[in-house]
CSV table of C-alpha atoms and ligand atoms in Angstrom, one decimal:
chain,number,residue,atom,x,y,z
A,371,MET,CA,53.3,-128.5,-91.1
A,372,ALA,CA,52.1,-128.6,-94.5
A,373,ALA,CA,52.1,-125.3,-95.7
A,374,ARG,CA,47.9,-124.2,-96.9
A,375,LYS,CA,47.1,-124.6,-100.1
A,376,HIS,CA,46.9,-121.6,-101.8
A,377,SER,CA,43.2,-119.9,-101.6
A,378,ARG,CA,42.5,-116.7,-103.5
A,379,GLN,CA,39.2,-116.4,-101.6
A,380,ARG,CA,41.3,-116.9,-98.4
A,381,ASP,CA,43.4,-114.7,-99.6
A,382,SER,CA,40.8,-111.5,-101.0
A,383,ILE,CA,39.2,-112.6,-97.0
A,384,LYS,CA,42.5,-111.4,-95.8
A,385,GLU,CA,43.4,-108.4,-98.4
A,386,PHE,CA,39.4,-106.9,-96.7
A,387,LEU,CA,41.0,-107.1,-93.6
A,388,MET,CA,43.6,-105.5,-94.1
A,389,THR,CA,41.3,-102.7,-95.4
A,390,ARG,CA,39.8,-102.6,-92.1
A,391,GLU,CA,40.4,-100.9,-88.2
A,392,ASP,CA,37.3,-101.3,-87.4
A,393,HIS,CA,37.8,-105.4,-86.6
A,394,PRO,CA,34.3,-106.4,-88.0
A,395,THR,CA,32.5,-109.5,-88.1
A,396,ALA,CA,32.8,-112.7,-89.8
A,397,ASP,CA,29.0,-111.3,-91.3
A,398,VAL,CA,30.4,-107.9,-92.4
A,399,ILE,CA,33.4,-109.3,-93.8
A,400,TYR,CA,30.8,-111.9,-96.0
A,401,ARG,CA,29.1,-108.9,-96.8
A,402,ASN,CA,31.9,-107.2,-98.4
A,403,VAL,CA,34.0,-109.9,-99.8
A,404,ARG,CA,30.5,-111.1,-101.4
A,405,GLN,CA,30.4,-108.1,-104.0
A,406,ARG,CA,33.8,-108.6,-105.1
A,407,SER,CA,33.6,-112.7,-104.9
A,408,PRO,CA,29.6,-113.4,-105.5
A,409,SER,CA,29.4,-117.1,-105.4
A,410,ILE,CA,31.1,-117.0,-101.7
A,411,SER,CA,29.4,-118.4,-99.2
A,412,LEU,CA,29.1,-117.7,-95.6
A,413,GLY,CA,30.4,-121.0,-94.8
A,414,THR,CA,33.2,-120.6,-96.7
A,415,VAL,CA,34.1,-116.7,-94.8
A,416,TYR,CA,33.9,-118.3,-91.9
A,417,ARG,CA,35.9,-121.6,-93.1
A,418,ASN,CA,38.9,-119.6,-93.8
A,419,LEU,CA,38.4,-116.8,-91.5
A,420,THR,CA,39.4,-120.2,-89.1
A,421,LEU,CA,42.5,-121.1,-90.4
A,422,LEU,CA,43.5,-117.3,-91.4
A,423,ALA,CA,43.6,-117.5,-87.3
A,424,GLN,CA,44.2,-120.5,-87.3
A,425,ASP,CA,47.3,-120.0,-88.9
A,426,GLY,CA,47.8,-116.0,-87.5
A,427,GLU,CA,47.3,-114.5,-89.7
A,428,ILE,CA,44.5,-112.3,-88.5
A,429,SER,CA,43.7,-112.5,-84.6
A,430,ARG,CA,40.0,-114.0,-84.2
A,431,LEU,CA,38.5,-111.6,-81.5
A,432,ASN,CA,36.0,-112.2,-78.6
A,433,LEU,CA,35.0,-109.7,-76.3
A,434,GLY,CA,32.8,-110.5,-73.7
A,435,ASP,CA,29.2,-109.7,-76.0
A,436,GLY,CA,28.7,-113.1,-78.4
A,437,VAL,CA,29.8,-112.2,-81.7
A,438,ASP,CA,33.5,-112.5,-82.7
A,439,ARG,CA,35.1,-110.2,-84.4
A,440,PHE,CA,38.2,-110.0,-86.8
A,441,ASP,CA,41.6,-108.2,-86.8
A,442,GLY,CA,44.2,-108.3,-89.3
A,443,ASP,CA,46.3,-106.0,-87.4
A,444,THR,CA,48.6,-109.8,-85.4
A,445,SER,CA,50.7,-107.4,-83.7
A,446,PRO,CA,50.0,-107.1,-79.2
A,447,HIS,CA,47.3,-104.5,-78.3
A,448,TYR,CA,44.7,-104.1,-76.2
A,449,HIS,CA,41.0,-103.4,-77.1
A,450,LEU,CA,37.6,-101.5,-76.1
A,451,LEU,CA,34.2,-102.8,-76.9
A,452,CYS,CA,32.3,-99.4,-76.5
A,453,GLU,CA,28.6,-99.8,-75.3
A,454,LYS,CA,27.3,-96.9,-76.8
A,455,CYS,CA,28.1,-98.4,-80.4
A,456,GLY,CA,28.9,-101.9,-80.3
A,457,GLY,CA,32.2,-101.2,-82.0
A,458,VAL,CA,35.9,-102.1,-80.6
A,459,VAL,CA,38.7,-100.2,-81.1
A,460,ASP,CA,42.3,-100.0,-80.6
A,461,LEU,CA,43.9,-98.9,-77.4
A,462,GLU,CA,47.4,-97.0,-77.1
A,463,MET,CA,48.9,-98.3,-73.6
A,464,GLU,CA,51.6,-100.2,-72.7
A,465,ASP,CA,51.8,-103.9,-72.3
A,466,ILE,CA,51.0,-105.8,-69.1
A,467,SER,CA,51.8,-108.9,-69.9
A,468,SER,CA,53.0,-109.0,-65.9
A,469,VAL,CA,50.2,-109.6,-64.9
A,470,LEU,CA,50.5,-113.4,-65.7
A,471,GLU,CA,53.5,-112.9,-62.6
A,472,LYS,CA,51.4,-111.5,-60.3
A,473,ALA,CA,48.8,-114.4,-61.2
A,474,ALA,CA,50.9,-117.0,-61.2
A,475,ALA,CA,52.7,-115.3,-58.4
A,476,HIS,CA,50.5,-117.7,-54.9
A,477,PHE,CA,49.6,-120.6,-57.5
A,478,ASP,CA,51.0,-124.1,-57.3
A,479,GLY,CA,50.2,-124.8,-61.2
A,480,HIS,CA,50.9,-123.1,-65.0
A,481,VAL,CA,49.5,-119.7,-65.9
A,482,ALA,CA,50.2,-120.3,-69.4
A,483,GLY,CA,48.3,-116.8,-70.5
A,484,HIS,CA,45.3,-114.4,-70.4
A,485,VAL,CA,43.1,-112.6,-72.5
A,486,THR,CA,42.2,-109.6,-72.0
A,487,TYR,CA,40.4,-106.8,-73.1
A,488,PHE,CA,38.2,-103.3,-72.1
A,489,TYR,CA,34.8,-101.9,-71.9
A,490,GLY,CA,33.2,-98.3,-71.5
A,491,THR,CA,32.6,-96.0,-74.6
A,492,CYS,CA,34.8,-94.6,-78.0
A,493,GLY,CA,35.9,-91.2,-78.4
A,494,ARG,CA,33.3,-90.5,-80.8
A,495,CYS,CA,31.0,-91.7,-78.5
A,496,THR,CA,32.2,-90.0,-75.0
A,497,GLU,CA,32.4,-87.0,-77.4
A,498,PRO,CA,28.5,-84.3,-76.7
A,499,GLU,CA,26.7,-84.1,-79.2
A,500,GLY,CA,29.3,-85.5,-81.5
A,501,LEU,CA,29.3,-86.4,-85.3
A,502,GLY,CA,28.3,-89.8,-86.7
A,503,ALA,CA,28.2,-90.5,-81.9
A,504,GLY,CA,25.5,-94.2,-82.0
A,505,LEU,CA,26.4,-95.5,-85.2
A,506,PRO,CA,28.0,-99.0,-85.2
A,507,GLY,CA,31.7,-99.4,-86.7
A,508,GLY,CA,33.2,-97.3,-84.4
A,509,THR,CA,35.3,-95.8,-87.2
A,510,GLY,CA,33.1,-94.3,-89.2
A,511,LEU,CA,33.1,-96.5,-92.3
A,512,PRO,CA,29.8,-97.6,-93.0
A,513,GLU,CA,29.4,-101.3,-92.5
A,514,ASP,CA,29.0,-101.5,-96.1
A,515,THR,CA,31.9,-99.8,-97.3
A,516,ALA,CA,33.6,-101.9,-100.8
A,517,LEU,CA,37.3,-102.7,-101.8
A,518,PRO,CA,38.0,-100.0,-103.7
A,519,GLU,CA,37.9,-101.3,-107.7
A,520,GLY,CA,41.2,-102.4,-109.1
A,521,SER,CA,43.1,-103.4,-105.5
A,522,GLY,CA,44.9,-106.4,-104.6
A,523,ALA,CA,44.8,-109.7,-106.3
B,1127,ZN,ZN1,30.7,-95.7,-79.7
B,1128,MN,MN1,43.0,-104.3,-83.1
């Protein structure tokens, strides 16, 4: 398998994702990366996100609400979609891959994997009169948060 050609734009997309814990959409990533690379197009961002996900450098999340989100943390973990603010947060919980055995128990085919996500209300939206409740993002970071000056390449 040939190594992909080095891409500065791909690097800056990945670097941006590593600074975020709120699982941004391609559009949010585009608006942020554009601040450093003004010539980048949304199509280029989409294409590079797809390549990075294919290479396992980032994760593409689909939580059933019709919009893909991206995660710089590729370790196995679970996500919750907040039905109030639309934010996606990491869940600290034990591994549940044993559901594969349950799925295979009475099945004569081969069960290769599963996709699991959770939905409910995030901590911020659950707090009574919580500060920032109902704001998008789920982490308190504004969607247009710029990269710090001089970070990365
Ligand atoms: Zn929420
Ligand atoms: Mn995550």
